[in-house]
Amino acid sequence: MKRAFITIIFAIGAFPFAALAQDKVIRVGVLMPISGPGSYFGVMGKEGIDLALEQVAKSNLNGYRLQVQYEDSACSPLQATNTVKRVLDQLKPHIVIGEECSDASLAIAPILEQAKVVQLNAGSVTMKLTESGYKYVFRIFPNAEQQSAPLVKVAREKLKAQTAVILYEKTNAGNDNAEGFEKPFVAAGGKVLAKIDFGRDVNDFTAIATRIASLGKVDVLPTFALEGQQVRLSQALAQAKVVKGGGGPGVQMGSIWLPFGYDQKAGQASVGYVRIVQFDPNEKRKVVQDFVKAFQAKYGADKTPTHINAHAFDTILLVAEAVRRGAKDSETIREQFTKFKDVEVTTGKISFDKKGQNSDLSVVHFVETQPDLSWKGMSWQ
Amino acid sequence: MIAAAPWLLGSAYWRGILVLCAMNVLLALSLNLVMGYTGQLNLGQSAFFGIGAYVSTILIKTYGWNFWLAAGAAVAAAGLVGVALAAFAVRLRGHYLAIASLGFAVITYQVLVNWESMTQGVRGIYGILAPVPDTVALFYLVAGLGLVVYFLLDNLVRSPVGDTLRAIREDEVSAAALGVNAAVWKAFAFGLGAAIAGLAGCFYPGFVGTLVPDAFGIVESFTMMAMVIVGGMGTMIGPVIGAVVLTFLPEVLRDFGELRLMIYGVALTLVVLFMPGGMVQAWASLKNKIA
Amino acid sequence: MTDLLTLVVQQSVNGVYLGCLYVMVALGLTLIYGVLNQINFAHADFVTVGAFTAFFTATRFATKALGMPDTGAYLLSLFAALGAGALLGWLVSAAVFAPLRRSGADELRPLIATIGVSVLLENGQLALFGPIPYQFDSPLGRQTIRMGSIFFSAQSALVVIVSVAAIAALYAFMRFSFMGKALRAVAQDRETAGLMGINENLVIALTIVIASALAGVAGALLGPVVVLTPFTGGSLIVKAFACVIIGGFGNMEGTIIAGLLVGIIEAFTVQYLGSGLIDLVVFAMLLLMLVIRPTGLIAERKEENV
């Protein structure tokens, strides 16, 4: 049995030598949660990346091609650490895309930093990723402050909200977003009546909705949870007559957690929901429309891409763009990234700031769910 | 062979898996003491693993303790909690004990998640350093401890203490009739098992670098149990084999991508169905057939 | 809703409904334990399978292929889920429980085997259905029933009604039918039952099938009110276990009371403490139960033979 192990291990280890033998390859490691509940992100992320690889292969990359190795990091620091080491050993990547969950992304950052391999993150929210001084970390996903601060502004200025109840899932991402709303809201004179968190395994929200109903008049309810739970939550809130969708006074607010199509799933309960949208499949920009068409051609005409698909798609676009501008290894990819200004992708324009965070939020806009469940773009910003 | 392992598997990734394996061996041995030798159904071993991890990390990070002192305190803490659980559950047996231990594990997990001022909850603790900077050195350290624990336990089960524990496993009531104070010995077994699990826990955060409560849930308890059973419960070498197999199997299966866990589930079920004494027994009966 | 009485009543209503959810899942577990002395960890995954079966029957098959109206489609899906659960139960009984019983296994190995089955089912469904939540709408799902200031959704009312009906049916079966009596005989004393001519294996297999069918129906009922993914079962199982224990292993009445109790405690914990503490409270209660009254709320179990 020991011999079998060793043979298998050498077989796996021999793989990258075949790849290295060829010239002009950019090796991309992708760490996605493919198993466990986190696979919600991983499945969509993989769809986006697969599509992007197809497209990029047809374009001009100065003779280079992209070689991708997927690993299942299962949204956990242990798995992320193991798989990042595995990918570093086997693939010797120039860049690693990952992860989705904040814990996992933070876990691999120091390892990639030490290995001097670029980490391109398109799914985590935690401020710590770009506040820890890493030079090799880049993120195109809006961080917690970028997501929550505009919500506070709109809540106070446009919606004239005095009171808020913050609802969030009990994860790093939920916590960060909730705090990102609470601090500025209170600083601007608002009152947070309650901060209610719940685990990802909570299915029923009637008790929570009842509790909120007992708190008195709530003006806004910023919510940071995944779509499955938000559907049930909105429905419960509507039942309890807390939110507009149920005839109540409160306005649910959200950030880019919810994909297009959420409103149809939640039904009437989602009417009046005000949220930030970054990837909007209705946007007229050519990049977006091409992406939507290609996505539907590949995955089915009834599937509209979500922002998770889009962000993952964009990571490959950015790698390709860096290569076109002359990058050929980790250091040069990093260099190109720092120089990026207004690079256009489906989720907007990319300009990385000194910390590696994309600071261009020009396509981010507010929408409000209409009675016919469509989005109405609001001109706030 | 163990000493050569890190050099045979030359890459950082496999060396990391070796460290994980060594930790799992400690965990499996600890659970085997409680379940295999003393016959107590314990579904909550991951809680002690977690206590070891968190107590040591908090002492080091928040209070600036030295690693070995912190580890000592963590092991003691885990052991004490183990004794407490045994005392609490002293009259429970079989499935009742199983669920009590499960409940205990859930409660411990919830405390880790909710006591945010101490544990940071789901946010996690980052930037944790291992006691030795090199993965290979870490492996030798943990594996070395594993060997020490193995020999200690081996001697223990061969001694009259082992007989006492086995007596409790076979028939607690009769043992009591023979003058065995079952409660005291169960507490001993639980406490020692918990302490060993806590010891493994001291190395875990440093290895991963990040500490979150999710690593110490019910799934981990089940995995530990699977290691003991698949290897061969009630033997000394069984848990070691089980730990090695169940640490490497999911990693080797990574090439199967999405099917990985499904295969794992099937494998587990099949082993339990067809190899009751685990791999130890299967190996023994194979040898008999060949001989 | 600032009036305290209304609040208490509303949370109690929520609690009863939640409790019925748990009871539906826990009932099958308790049934299997009563007869087999075995814990089936895959039970919650049976519930998930039932939910998915119902979903696909209602939305794809019945409405599209057969062109049935929504209500009819949903009712059909309940039966489909029942069938799926029964089939799954029979498979697991034949493939896992029976062989282990024949080889004289102790309590532990079937437990681990069912863990393996659970992992297999969960990941199998993940591979088939993916992790993205499915939108299962029952015809009643979106309607709210209001009585004064108290509200509940029509689907929750359905959950309660069907749970009660299922419990009543099960009760009648156990008390009045021959098979039911045989089941109770086997539960009480397997050897003697065998000596009296009862085919234990048949009875045991039947029990598992019934329990799993119950799980399937539970899934069909829960589908429209929970977040439907392959992981749904896992989110319910631990609390279902708590109900089984608190109520007393193998004790149906106890399980029902325990389920309702857990549901109500959950609702009030959310109101006054915060939903993050639900598991803590429920399990603290469970541990307390085990110390004070290990045999459960309603002591029916015999003492273990010395």
GROMACS .gro file of C-alpha atoms in nm, chain A residues 29 31-32 95-99 105 108 112 117-123 129 136-141 311-312 314-319 333 337 340 350 352 356:
model
   39
   29GLY     CA    1  -0.431   2.843  -1.004
   31LEU     CA    2  -0.911   2.806  -0.553
   32MET     CA    3  -1.287   2.775  -0.536
   95ILE     CA    4  -0.121   3.390  -1.033
   96VAL     CA    5  -0.381   3.238  -0.803
   97ILE     CA    6  -0.744   3.337  -0.820
   98GLY     CA    7  -0.928   3.285  -0.493
   99GLU     CA    8  -1.101   3.239  -0.269
  105SER     CA    9  -0.888   3.424   0.131
  108ILE     CA   10  -0.389   3.194   0.177
  112LEU     CA   11   0.102   3.357  -0.162
  117VAL     CA   12   0.261   3.483  -0.638
  118VAL     CA   13  -0.015   3.727  -0.722
  119GLN     CA   14  -0.349   3.664  -0.552
  120LEU     CA   15  -0.646   3.798  -0.742
  121ASN     CA   16  -0.958   3.794  -0.530
  122ALA     CA   17  -1.305   3.835  -0.673
  123GLY     CA   18  -1.535   3.730  -0.394
  129LEU     CA   19  -0.747   4.137   0.294
  136TYR     CA   20   0.069   4.068  -0.402
  137VAL     CA   21  -0.299   4.078  -0.321
  138PHE     CA   22  -0.545   4.239  -0.561
  139ARG     CA   23  -0.919   4.246  -0.527
  140ILE     CA   24  -1.187   4.348  -0.773
  141PHE     CA   25  -1.478   4.269  -0.542
  311HIS     CA   26  -1.659   3.861  -1.122
  312ALA     CA   27  -1.500   3.525  -1.187
  314ASP     CA   28  -1.350   3.922  -1.512
  315THR     CA   29  -1.052   3.773  -1.331
  316ILE     CA   30  -0.952   3.586  -1.642
  317LEU     CA   31  -1.010   3.894  -1.855
  318LEU     CA   32  -0.773   4.085  -1.632
  319VAL     CA   33  -0.506   3.818  -1.648
  333ILE     CA   34   0.161   4.047  -1.379
  337PHE     CA   35  -0.197   4.524  -1.227
  340PHE     CA   36  -0.420   4.927  -1.451
  350ILE     CA   37  -1.070   4.837  -1.287
  352PHE     CA   38  -0.630   4.915  -0.836
  356GLY     CA   39  -0.462   4.638  -0.430
   0.00000   0.00000   0.00000
